[in-house]
Amino acid sequence: RLLRRGVGGRGGSRVLAFSPPRSFKLNAKHQHTLLERHEEVSPAASTTTRLYSTKPKVASRSLQGALDEALDEGRPSFPGWTKQQLNELTDWAVSDEANRAIIREYEPDALWLWTKWQGTVLKLVVIPVLLAGSASVLLDVAVHNLSASSWSVLSIPPADDPIIQQLQGINKLWGYMLTLCTFLLTFFTAEAYKHWRAVYFTTRAIQGRINDICLLVTVGAEREDCDASKMLAFDSNTSGYSSRGEVVVDKVTRMVKLSHTFFWAATPTGTNGVVDASQENLDADDIEERAIGPLLLSPQGLQELVNTNEITKEERESLLNCGLGPTQYCYVLLQWVGLHVMHGLQSGALRGGNGLEENILRQITQLRAEYFTVGDQTSGRMPLAYMQLLQVLTDSLVILSPLAIYPELGSLSVPATMLLCYFFKGQLELSKSFLDPFGNESITRGQNLRVDVLVSELNFGANSRWRQAGAALPFNEFEY
């Protein structure tokens, strides 16, 4: 299994391909294939070092470096994936019908909200809340047993009791921390939600730019009278795409759609309809192990797309031999879209002149910028020092809560401590979930964007909506 690593950057993002995990070991078949590639690239190394007699075996550091470099290119030669997994990912790539909402939805009814568990803050902090309540109970029992004074369970402890007087000092410190934590957490949650919204609208902007490209191409495609093959679907008094216009429309819409699919396959996501399909409580390592990209963008995965007529055999070979890793295939396809548009304008298959050309190319460059923005947003979401400060401050506030509020509430500090833990720890965990919009750290937080919905929505728009909308036009519409 090969995991993805990437470094984003708007002005020239360098995305590393799939790097092998720490426990990765080459079997004989891997070594033999990669050694052949090394011999093709570096004949000198292959003549000075013979690696195998009856079975391949690595025998030099230089050659091991070549093997590692070949692995970093991101082409798993013989991955141990099953046909069923390939079929599942192919269905994911070509689906044009979403089976769920883009985010977890809610109903405004108060009773409905009170009774929810999945995707709520309560589920995230239920264990800390119970621990805080248990600590408060133990404190109450200890103070009652150790204090020289006595008071009823629901009474306020006497202020002149020595133990209560000592706890009053903690209460003052806790009060300062409460003010600071309230301010910082409120500001932090607002900033985290801004990040979540920015990522969400970036994903929608990506869809918008692709829809714009498809609309412009279908509007500018050369038209002619519908031929006999189209008479069954449309009235005879209609015009549709010409033969070469239809070819350009098909190529551009198909390639820009696949560029979108490949982009999300190469982007680390936990809530993509495949990783989170089982509804298991997966950690970050499990999410990486089930990543889509290493399989869908492998030679075997591309072959499945050839079998489903999503790409041609020639396009598959061009992608594999372009010299770029699988994480860059979406940009290769985007480049091809621009080249097909330019050729269509030169040949007359697309009509509209310089205005259409400039507009389509602008949409392509904006789409490229939105692609890069996703990586920029996820890599620069929040500095470590700020996160650590908030974590320590919130945890300290919650830990001191039973001691701080006991002098004023007595045994009632037990439910009060649990409420304080719920609100403060819950707000912190909610903010963390906003900073993880694709569920790469946890798919159970509930605030994740569902990538499979983005893919299926765009597949319908690029593959059906605009092509069919421009496929036929009544003749008399142009009689003016």
GROMACS .gro file of C-alpha atoms in nm:
model
  480
    1ARG     CA    1   0.000   0.000   0.000
    2LEU     CA    2   0.126   0.346  -0.085
    3LEU     CA    3   0.031   0.660   0.102
    4ARG     CA    4  -0.005   1.011  -0.027
    5ARG     CA    5   0.201   1.309   0.079
    6GLY     CA    6   0.157   1.655  -0.070
    7VAL     CA    7   0.283   2.011  -0.026
    8GLY     CA    8   0.050   2.279  -0.163
    9GLY     CA    9   0.139   2.616  -0.308
   10ARG     CA   10  -0.059   2.858  -0.520
   11GLY     CA   11   0.242   2.986  -0.705
   12GLY     CA   12   0.387   2.654  -0.813
   13SER     CA   13   0.265   2.380  -0.590
   14ARG     CA   14   0.500   2.084  -0.566
   15VAL     CA   15   0.296   1.780  -0.483
   16LEU     CA   16   0.489   1.475  -0.380
   17ALA     CA   17   0.357   1.152  -0.519
   18PHE     CA   18   0.278   0.847  -0.313
   19SER     CA   19   0.558   0.762  -0.073
   20PRO     CA   20   0.595   0.415   0.076
   21PRO     CA   21   0.499   0.370   0.443
   22ARG     CA   22   0.759   0.282   0.702
   23SER     CA   23   0.673  -0.087   0.693
   24PHE     CA   24   0.683  -0.118   0.315
   25LYS     CA   25   0.887  -0.413   0.185
   26LEU     CA   26   0.966  -0.502  -0.172
   27ASN     CA   27   0.882  -0.849  -0.285
   28ALA     CA   28   1.071  -1.021  -0.565
   29LYS     CA   29   0.830  -0.916  -0.835
   30HIS     CA   30   0.844  -0.551  -0.725
   31GLN     CA   31   1.223  -0.557  -0.726
   32HIS     CA   32   1.250  -0.722  -1.065
   33THR     CA   33   1.017  -0.470  -1.231
   34LEU     CA   34   1.177  -0.166  -1.069
   35LEU     CA   35   1.527  -0.290  -1.148
   36GLU     CA   36   1.434  -0.316  -1.513
   37ARG     CA   37   1.322   0.046  -1.503
   38HIS     CA   38   1.649   0.141  -1.332
   39GLU     CA   39   1.851  -0.032  -1.603
   40GLU     CA   40   1.663   0.166  -1.867
   41VAL     CA   41   1.741   0.495  -1.691
   42SER     CA   42   2.095   0.419  -1.574
   43PRO     CA   43   2.279   0.161  -1.789
   44ALA     CA   44   2.602   0.219  -1.601
   45ALA     CA   45   2.458   0.110  -1.273
   46SER     CA   46   2.310  -0.202  -1.425
   47THR     CA   47   2.642  -0.309  -1.580
   48THR     CA   48   2.843  -0.260  -1.263
   49THR     CA   49   2.599  -0.436  -1.035
   50ARG     CA   50   2.421  -0.763  -1.102
   51LEU     CA   51   2.139  -0.803  -0.857
   52TYR     CA   52   1.995  -1.142  -0.910
   53SER     CA   53   2.091  -1.493  -0.994
   54THR     CA   54   1.784  -1.708  -0.931
   55LYS     CA   55   1.573  -1.432  -0.771
   56PRO     CA   56   1.614  -1.056  -0.746
   57LYS     CA   57   1.802  -0.917  -0.446
   58VAL     CA   58   1.911  -0.558  -0.379
   59ALA     CA   59   2.290  -0.541  -0.351
   60SER     CA   60   2.396  -0.174  -0.363
   61ARG     CA   61   2.296   0.151  -0.197
   62SER     CA   62   2.283   0.335  -0.529
   63LEU     CA   63   2.040   0.084  -0.667
   64GLN     CA   64   1.830   0.090  -0.351
   65GLY     CA   65   1.810   0.467  -0.395
   66ALA     CA   66   1.689   0.413  -0.750
   67LEU     CA   67   1.423   0.176  -0.622
   68ASP     CA   68   1.309   0.432  -0.365
   69GLU     CA   69   1.300   0.701  -0.632
   70ALA     CA   70   1.089   0.479  -0.855
   71LEU     CA   71   0.848   0.419  -0.569
   72ASP     CA   72   0.823   0.793  -0.504
   73GLU     CA   73   0.704   0.847  -0.858
   74GLY     CA   74   0.375   0.706  -0.743
   75ARG     CA   75   0.321   0.414  -0.981
   76PRO     CA   76   0.251   0.103  -0.775
   77SER     CA   77   0.361  -0.173  -1.010
   78PHE     CA   78   0.185  -0.474  -0.861
   79PRO     CA   79  -0.045  -0.353  -0.583
   80GLY     CA   80  -0.229  -0.620  -0.391
   81TRP     CA   81  -0.573  -0.481  -0.451
   82THR     CA   82  -0.873  -0.684  -0.550
   83LYS     CA   83  -1.096  -0.657  -0.852
   84GLN     CA   84  -1.388  -0.574  -0.626
   85GLN     CA   85  -1.209  -0.267  -0.493
   86LEU     CA   86  -1.134  -0.152  -0.848
   87ASN     CA   87  -1.499  -0.190  -0.943
   88GLU     CA   88  -1.603   0.007  -0.637
   89LEU     CA   89  -1.369   0.294  -0.720
   90THR     CA   90  -1.471   0.293  -1.085
   91ASP     CA   91  -1.833   0.328  -0.979
   92TRP     CA   92  -1.727   0.611  -0.751
   93ALA     CA   93  -1.549   0.788  -1.038
   94VAL     CA   94  -1.835   0.766  -1.288
   95SER     CA   95  -2.137   0.812  -1.059
   96ASP     CA   96  -2.359   1.105  -1.156
   97GLU     CA   97  -2.621   1.074  -0.881
   98ALA     CA   98  -2.553   1.175  -0.520
   99ASN     CA   99  -2.699   0.943  -0.257
  100ARG     CA  100  -2.655   1.178   0.039
  101ALA     CA  101  -2.621   1.547   0.124
  102ILE     CA  102  -2.292   1.733   0.096
  103ILE     CA  103  -2.284   1.776   0.477
  104ARG     CA  104  -2.477   1.627   0.767
  105GLU     CA  105  -2.812   1.805   0.767
  106TYR     CA  106  -3.032   1.908   1.058
  107GLU     CA  107  -3.391   1.993   1.138
  108PRO     CA  108  -3.469   2.311   1.333
  109ASP     CA  109  -3.704   2.134   1.572
  110ALA     CA  110  -3.570   2.153   1.928
  111LEU     CA  111  -3.674   1.801   2.027
  112TRP     CA  112  -3.514   1.657   1.714
  113LEU     CA  113  -3.187   1.837   1.795
  114TRP     CA  114  -3.188   1.725   2.159
  115THR     CA  115  -3.220   1.361   2.061
  116LYS     CA  116  -2.937   1.345   1.805
  117TRP     CA  117  -2.611   1.162   1.874
  118GLN     CA  118  -2.422   1.103   1.547
  119GLY     CA  119  -2.228   1.407   1.433
  120THR     CA  120  -2.286   1.605   1.752
  121VAL     CA  121  -2.053   1.765   2.005
  122LEU     CA  122  -2.191   1.538   2.278
  123LYS     CA  123  -2.052   1.233   2.102
  124LEU     CA  124  -1.711   1.399   2.078
  125VAL     CA  125  -1.681   1.488   2.448
  126VAL     CA  126  -1.896   1.234   2.629
  127ILE     CA  127  -1.592   1.062   2.782
  128PRO     CA  128  -1.431   1.385   2.916
  129VAL     CA  129  -1.771   1.491   3.053
  130LEU     CA  130  -1.813   1.164   3.241
  131LEU     CA  131  -1.458   1.185   3.374
  132ALA     CA  132  -1.514   1.541   3.492
  133GLY     CA  133  -1.833   1.435   3.668
  134SER     CA  134  -1.656   1.142   3.833
  135ALA     CA  135  -1.378   1.370   3.957
  136SER     CA  136  -1.637   1.604   4.108
  137VAL     CA  137  -1.807   1.318   4.291
  138LEU     CA  138  -1.475   1.200   4.435
  139LEU     CA  139  -1.393   1.555   4.545
  140ASP     CA  140  -1.728   1.593   4.717
  141VAL     CA  141  -1.685   1.265   4.904
  142ALA     CA  142  -1.329   1.351   5.005
  143VAL     CA  143  -1.417   1.699   5.136
  144HIS     CA  144  -1.710   1.566   5.338
  145ASN     CA  145  -1.490   1.301   5.499
  146LEU     CA  146  -1.189   1.522   5.568
  147SER     CA  147  -1.363   1.840   5.679
  148ALA     CA  148  -1.427   1.910   6.047
  149SER     CA  149  -1.756   2.078   5.957
  150SER     CA  150  -2.066   1.905   5.834
  151TRP     CA  151  -2.337   2.012   5.592
  152SER     CA  152  -2.613   1.849   5.394
  153VAL     CA  153  -2.570   1.722   5.040
  154LEU     CA  154  -2.743   2.014   4.866
  155SER     CA  155  -2.615   2.284   5.104
  156ILE     CA  156  -2.337   2.532   5.037
  157PRO     CA  157  -2.017   2.444   5.228
  158PRO     CA  158  -1.933   2.677   5.520
  159ALA     CA  159  -1.694   2.950   5.411
  160ASP     CA  160  -1.490   2.931   5.735
  161ASP     CA  161  -1.399   2.567   5.684
  162PRO     CA  162  -1.018   2.536   5.634
  163ILE     CA  163  -1.047   2.312   5.329
  164ILE     CA  164  -1.304   2.543   5.169
  165GLN     CA  165  -1.079   2.845   5.235
  166GLN     CA  166  -0.793   2.676   5.051
  167LEU     CA  167  -1.019   2.603   4.757
  168GLN     CA  168  -1.120   2.971   4.743
  169GLY     CA  169  -0.770   3.059   4.624
  170ILE     CA  170  -0.804   2.816   4.332
  171ASN     CA  171  -1.139   2.979   4.254
  172LYS     CA  172  -0.973   3.317   4.196
  173LEU     CA  173  -0.713   3.172   3.958
  174TRP     CA  174  -0.987   2.976   3.782
  175GLY     CA  175  -1.189   3.295   3.734
  176TYR     CA  176  -0.903   3.459   3.543
  177MET     CA  177  -0.861   3.149   3.328
  178LEU     CA  178  -1.235   3.137   3.263
  179THR     CA  179  -1.235   3.488   3.117
  180LEU     CA  180  -0.930   3.422   2.901
  181CYS     CA  181  -1.051   3.083   2.779
  182THR     CA  182  -1.398   3.217   2.695
  183PHE     CA  183  -1.251   3.494   2.480
  184LEU     CA  184  -0.992   3.280   2.302
  185LEU     CA  185  -1.226   2.989   2.236
  186THR     CA  186  -1.497   3.216   2.096
  187PHE     CA  187  -1.252   3.381   1.860
  188PHE     CA  188  -1.095   3.046   1.768
  189THR     CA  189  -1.429   2.887   1.683
  190ALA     CA  190  -1.518   3.182   1.460
  191GLU     CA  191  -1.187   3.156   1.274
  192ALA     CA  192  -1.216   2.778   1.240
  193TYR     CA  193  -1.565   2.813   1.094
  194LYS     CA  194  -1.434   3.072   0.849
  195HIS     CA  195  -1.178   2.815   0.737
  196TRP     CA  196  -1.448   2.550   0.695
  197ARG     CA  197  -1.664   2.786   0.489
  198ALA     CA  198  -1.367   2.891   0.276
  199VAL     CA  199  -1.288   2.528   0.192
  200TYR     CA  200  -1.655   2.456   0.121
  201PHE     CA  201  -1.692   2.749  -0.117
  202THR     CA  202  -1.364   2.657  -0.285
  203THR     CA  203  -1.504   2.312  -0.365
  204ARG     CA  204  -1.814   2.480  -0.505
  205ALA     CA  205  -1.599   2.723  -0.703
  206ILE     CA  206  -1.419   2.427  -0.861
  207GLN     CA  207  -1.754   2.291  -0.972
  208GLY     CA  208  -1.855   2.633  -1.098
  209ARG     CA  209  -1.547   2.680  -1.315
  210ILE     CA  210  -1.590   2.336  -1.473
  211ASN     CA  211  -1.957   2.405  -1.541
  212ASP     CA  212  -1.857   2.735  -1.702
  213ILE     CA  213  -1.607   2.557  -1.927
  214CYS     CA  214  -1.867   2.301  -2.035
  215LEU     CA  215  -2.129   2.572  -2.097
  216LEU     CA  216  -1.894   2.782  -2.308
  217VAL     CA  217  -1.776   2.484  -2.513
  218THR     CA  218  -2.131   2.363  -2.585
  219VAL     CA  219  -2.242   2.716  -2.677
  220GLY     CA  220  -1.946   2.765  -2.910
  221ALA     CA  221  -1.957   2.422  -3.072
  222GLU     CA  222  -2.023   2.421  -3.448
  223ARG     CA  223  -2.383   2.326  -3.534
  224GLU     CA  224  -2.564   2.168  -3.827
  225ASP     CA  225  -2.900   2.012  -3.913
  226CYS     CA  226  -2.979   1.701  -3.708
  227ASP     CA  227  -2.904   1.386  -3.905
  228ALA     CA  228  -3.125   1.079  -3.927
  229SER     CA  229  -2.972   0.920  -3.619
  230LYS     CA  230  -3.093   1.211  -3.409
  231MET     CA  231  -3.445   1.228  -3.553
  232LEU     CA  232  -3.565   0.970  -3.298
  233ALA     CA  233  -3.464   1.192  -3.009
  234PHE     CA  234  -3.544   1.535  -3.154
  235ASP     CA  235  -3.791   1.692  -3.390
  236SER     CA  236  -3.672   1.705  -3.751
  237ASN     CA  237  -3.675   2.085  -3.748
  238THR     CA  238  -3.382   2.113  -3.512
  239SER     CA  239  -3.011   2.175  -3.532
  240GLY     CA  240  -2.747   2.001  -3.324
  241TYR     CA  241  -2.373   1.971  -3.295
  242SER     CA  242  -2.183   1.906  -3.614
  243SER     CA  243  -1.971   1.593  -3.628
  244ARG     CA  244  -1.648   1.770  -3.538
  245GLY     CA  245  -1.826   2.000  -3.295
  246GLU     CA  246  -1.962   1.698  -3.112
  247VAL     CA  247  -1.615   1.545  -3.096
  248VAL     CA  248  -1.476   1.858  -2.928
  249VAL     CA  249  -1.769   1.874  -2.686
  250ASP     CA  250  -1.727   1.508  -2.591
  251LYS     CA  251  -1.351   1.533  -2.542
  252VAL     CA  252  -1.354   1.856  -2.343
  253THR     CA  253  -1.643   1.764  -2.113
  254ARG     CA  254  -1.505   1.416  -2.052
  255MET     CA  255  -1.152   1.533  -1.979
  256VAL     CA  256  -1.249   1.822  -1.753
  257LYS     CA  257  -1.481   1.587  -1.564
  258LEU     CA  258  -1.199   1.335  -1.517
  259SER     CA  259  -0.964   1.613  -1.411
  260HIS     CA  260  -1.205   1.689  -1.128
  261THR     CA  261  -1.236   1.321  -1.036
  262PHE     CA  262  -0.859   1.268  -1.041
  263PHE     CA  263  -0.806   1.580  -0.830
  264TRP     CA  264  -1.025   1.449  -0.551
  265ALA     CA  265  -0.880   1.100  -0.584
  266ALA     CA  266  -0.532   1.245  -0.530
  267THR     CA  267  -0.643   1.475  -0.246
  268PRO     CA  268  -0.637   1.311   0.099
  269THR     CA  269  -0.998   1.279   0.211
  270GLY     CA  270  -1.168   1.063   0.470
  271THR     CA  271  -1.533   1.132   0.391
  272ASN     CA  272  -1.536   1.038   0.023
  273GLY     CA  273  -1.796   0.762   0.015
  274VAL     CA  274  -1.532   0.487   0.008
  275VAL     CA  275  -1.323   0.533   0.321
  276ASP     CA  276  -1.626   0.615   0.535
  277ALA     CA  277  -1.862   0.366   0.370
  278SER     CA  278  -1.843   0.125   0.664
  279GLN     CA  279  -1.917   0.395   0.925
  280GLU     CA  280  -1.629   0.265   1.134
  281ASN     CA  281  -1.443   0.483   1.382
  282LEU     CA  282  -1.120   0.509   1.183
  283ASP     CA  283  -0.809   0.695   1.292
  284ALA     CA  284  -0.577   0.893   1.064
  285ASP     CA  285  -0.361   0.589   0.976
  286ASP     CA  286  -0.664   0.379   0.882
  287ILE     CA  287  -0.796   0.662   0.664
  288GLU     CA  288  -0.464   0.683   0.480
  289GLU     CA  289  -0.455   0.307   0.429
  290ARG     CA  290  -0.794   0.321   0.254
  291ALA     CA  291  -0.703   0.617   0.032
  292ILE     CA  292  -0.857   0.626  -0.314
  293GLY     CA  293  -0.566   0.766  -0.514
  294PRO     CA  294  -0.310   0.484  -0.496
  295LEU     CA  295  -0.559   0.245  -0.654
  296LEU     CA  296  -0.772   0.455  -0.887
  297LEU     CA  297  -0.469   0.635  -1.032
  298SER     CA  298  -0.256   0.324  -1.062
  299PRO     CA  299  -0.207   0.154  -1.401
  300GLN     CA  300  -0.469  -0.103  -1.300
  301GLY     CA  301  -0.715   0.166  -1.198
  302LEU     CA  302  -0.665   0.355  -1.522
  303GLN     CA  303  -0.721   0.033  -1.714
  304GLU     CA  304  -1.059  -0.005  -1.543
  305LEU     CA  305  -1.146   0.345  -1.661
  306VAL     CA  306  -1.047   0.241  -2.011
  307ASN     CA  307  -1.279  -0.059  -1.983
  308THR     CA  308  -1.565   0.171  -1.886
  309ASN     CA  309  -1.488   0.412  -2.176
  310GLU     CA  310  -1.398   0.697  -1.942
  311ILE     CA  311  -1.054   0.733  -2.101
  312THR     CA  312  -0.903   0.586  -2.414
  313LYS     CA  313  -0.614   0.343  -2.425
  314GLU     CA  314  -0.393   0.611  -2.580
  315GLU     CA  315  -0.481   0.858  -2.306
  316ARG     CA  316  -0.395   0.601  -2.041
  317GLU     CA  317  -0.055   0.540  -2.194
  318SER     CA  318   0.009   0.912  -2.222
  319LEU     CA  319  -0.071   0.964  -1.856
  320LEU     CA  320   0.155   0.680  -1.745
  321ASN     CA  321   0.441   0.801  -1.965
  322CYS     CA  322   0.410   1.176  -1.904
  323GLY     CA  323   0.687   1.171  -1.644
  324LEU     CA  324   0.462   1.301  -1.365
  325GLY     CA  325   0.323   1.120  -1.066
  326PRO     CA  326  -0.044   1.026  -1.029
  327THR     CA  327  -0.114   1.332  -0.815
  328GLN     CA  328  -0.046   1.543  -1.125
  329TYR     CA  329  -0.281   1.362  -1.364
  330CYS     CA  330  -0.561   1.612  -1.301
  331TYR     CA  331  -0.337   1.892  -1.427
  332VAL     CA  332  -0.232   1.691  -1.731
  333LEU     CA  333  -0.598   1.650  -1.824
  334LEU     CA  334  -0.658   2.019  -1.763
  335GLN     CA  335  -0.377   2.096  -2.006
  336TRP     CA  336  -0.534   1.867  -2.262
  337VAL     CA  337  -0.865   2.049  -2.223
  338GLY     CA  338  -0.696   2.377  -2.313
  339LEU     CA  339  -0.519   2.222  -2.612
  340HIS     CA  340  -0.842   2.071  -2.747
  341VAL     CA  341  -1.015   2.408  -2.712
  342MET     CA  342  -0.735   2.585  -2.900
  343HIS     CA  343  -0.740   2.324  -3.176
  344GLY     CA  344  -1.118   2.340  -3.199
  345LEU     CA  345  -1.106   2.715  -3.247
  346GLN     CA  346  -0.839   2.685  -3.515
  347SER     CA  347  -1.024   2.413  -3.705
  348GLY     CA  348  -1.365   2.579  -3.680
  349ALA     CA  349  -1.516   2.307  -3.461
  350LEU     CA  350  -1.561   2.583  -3.202
  351ARG     CA  351  -1.695   2.921  -3.305
  352GLY     CA  352  -1.677   3.243  -3.110
  353GLY     CA  353  -1.341   3.394  -3.195
  354ASN     CA  354  -1.106   3.562  -2.953
  355GLY     CA  355  -1.380   3.634  -2.700
  356LEU     CA  356  -1.469   3.267  -2.654
  357GLU     CA  357  -1.104   3.166  -2.647
  358GLU     CA  358  -1.015   3.423  -2.384
  359ASN     CA  359  -1.313   3.332  -2.168
  360ILE     CA  360  -1.254   2.957  -2.174
  361LEU     CA  361  -0.882   2.995  -2.103
  362ARG     CA  362  -0.963   3.227  -1.814
  363GLN     CA  363  -1.194   2.966  -1.666
  364ILE     CA  364  -0.922   2.702  -1.703
  365THR     CA  365  -0.664   2.914  -1.521
  366GLN     CA  366  -0.915   2.997  -1.249
  367LEU     CA  367  -0.989   2.627  -1.212
  368ARG     CA  368  -0.617   2.561  -1.171
  369ALA     CA  369  -0.604   2.831  -0.901
  370GLU     CA  370  -0.897   2.674  -0.715
  371TYR     CA  371  -0.728   2.334  -0.728
  372PHE     CA  372  -0.418   2.481  -0.566
  373THR     CA  373  -0.626   2.673  -0.311
  374VAL     CA  374  -0.757   2.349  -0.157
  375GLY     CA  375  -0.402   2.240  -0.076
  376ASP     CA  376  -0.309   2.585   0.050
  377GLN     CA  377  -0.608   2.599   0.282
  378THR     CA  378  -0.558   2.255   0.433
  379SER     CA  379  -0.182   2.294   0.482
  380GLY     CA  380  -0.200   2.640   0.645
  381ARG     CA  381  -0.511   2.595   0.856
  382MET     CA  382  -0.373   2.690   1.202
  383PRO     CA  383  -0.029   2.726   1.368
  384LEU     CA  384   0.078   2.462   1.618
  385ALA     CA  385   0.154   2.709   1.900
  386TYR     CA  386  -0.198   2.852   1.891
  387MET     CA  387  -0.355   2.508   1.899
  388GLN     CA  388  -0.135   2.396   2.189
  389LEU     CA  389  -0.215   2.708   2.391
  390LEU     CA  390  -0.588   2.656   2.350
  391GLN     CA  391  -0.564   2.285   2.432
  392VAL     CA  392  -0.364   2.344   2.752
  393LEU     CA  393  -0.582   2.637   2.858
  394THR     CA  394  -0.909   2.449   2.803
  395ASP     CA  395  -0.788   2.129   2.968
  396SER     CA  396  -0.654   2.324   3.268
  397LEU     CA  397  -0.983   2.509   3.305
  398VAL     CA  398  -1.182   2.185   3.300
  399ILE     CA  399  -0.945   2.006   3.541
  400LEU     CA  400  -0.959   2.290   3.793
  401SER     CA  401  -1.335   2.331   3.762
  402PRO     CA  402  -1.435   2.081   4.037
  403LEU     CA  403  -1.193   2.245   4.283
  404ALA     CA  404  -1.282   2.601   4.184
  405ILE     CA  405  -1.659   2.589   4.197
  406TYR     CA  406  -1.698   2.353   4.494
  407PRO     CA  407  -1.678   2.628   4.759
  408GLU     CA  408  -1.974   2.804   4.598
  409LEU     CA  409  -2.190   2.508   4.492
  410GLY     CA  410  -2.095   2.212   4.707
  411SER     CA  411  -2.239   1.888   4.575
  412LEU     CA  412  -2.410   2.079   4.294
  413SER     CA  413  -2.064   2.126   4.148
  414VAL     CA  414  -2.096   1.775   3.998
  415PRO     CA  415  -2.355   1.865   3.728
  416ALA     CA  416  -2.205   2.212   3.695
  417THR     CA  417  -1.860   2.068   3.619
  418MET     CA  418  -2.009   1.835   3.361
  419LEU     CA  419  -2.184   2.127   3.189
  420LEU     CA  420  -1.867   2.335   3.187
  421CYS     CA  421  -1.671   2.044   3.040
  422TYR     CA  422  -1.936   1.990   2.775
  423PHE     CA  423  -1.939   2.354   2.665
  424PHE     CA  424  -1.567   2.430   2.674
  425LYS     CA  425  -1.429   2.095   2.560
  426GLY     CA  426  -1.714   2.067   2.311
  427GLN     CA  427  -1.639   2.407   2.164
  428LEU     CA  428  -1.273   2.318   2.125
  429GLU     CA  429  -1.350   1.984   1.958
  430LEU     CA  430  -1.607   2.151   1.733
  431SER     CA  431  -1.343   2.400   1.622
  432LYS     CA  432  -1.102   2.116   1.549
  433SER     CA  433  -1.365   1.950   1.332
  434PHE     CA  434  -1.405   2.273   1.134
  435LEU     CA  435  -1.030   2.263   1.069
  436ASP     CA  436  -1.061   1.909   0.929
  437PRO     CA  437  -1.326   1.957   0.658
  438PHE     CA  438  -1.241   1.635   0.471
  439GLY     CA  439  -1.221   1.403   0.771
  440ASN     CA  440  -0.853   1.316   0.738
  441GLU     CA  441  -0.807   1.298   1.115
  442SER     CA  442  -1.145   1.156   1.208
  443ILE     CA  443  -1.452   1.072   1.002
  444THR     CA  444  -1.681   1.068   1.308
  445ARG     CA  445  -1.670   1.438   1.393
  446GLY     CA  446  -1.962   1.502   1.162
  447GLN     CA  447  -1.861   1.840   1.015
  448ASN     CA  448  -1.694   1.690   0.708
  449LEU     CA  449  -1.756   1.766   0.342
  450ARG     CA  450  -1.855   1.456   0.146
  451VAL     CA  451  -1.631   1.437  -0.158
  452ASP     CA  452  -1.834   1.167  -0.333
  453VAL     CA  453  -2.124   1.414  -0.353
  454LEU     CA  454  -1.899   1.674  -0.515
  455VAL     CA  455  -1.781   1.419  -0.772
  456SER     CA  456  -2.127   1.286  -0.860
  457GLU     CA  457  -2.278   1.635  -0.885
  458LEU     CA  458  -2.007   1.749  -1.121
  459ASN     CA  459  -2.025   1.429  -1.326
  460PHE     CA  460  -2.390   1.501  -1.398
  461GLY     CA  461  -2.323   1.865  -1.483
  462ALA     CA  462  -2.029   1.799  -1.715
  463ASN     CA  463  -2.150   1.476  -1.870
  464SER     CA  464  -2.522   1.541  -1.908
  465ARG     CA  465  -2.656   1.885  -1.828
  466TRP     CA  466  -2.468   2.107  -2.072
  467ARG     CA  467  -2.421   1.853  -2.350
  468GLN     CA  468  -2.789   1.767  -2.363
  469ALA     CA  469  -2.900   2.128  -2.318
  470GLY     CA  470  -2.713   2.230  -2.631
  471ALA     CA  471  -2.774   1.913  -2.830
  472ALA     CA  472  -3.083   2.043  -3.016
  473LEU     CA  473  -3.223   2.386  -3.098
  474PRO     CA  474  -3.536   2.471  -3.304
  475PHE     CA  475  -3.459   2.628  -3.642
  476ASN     CA  476  -3.696   2.915  -3.598
  477GLU     CA  477  -3.519   3.034  -3.286
  478PHE     CA  478  -3.274   3.219  -3.512
  479GLU     CA  479  -3.537   3.384  -3.735
  480TYR     CA  480  -3.483   3.746  -3.634
   0.00000   0.00000   0.00000
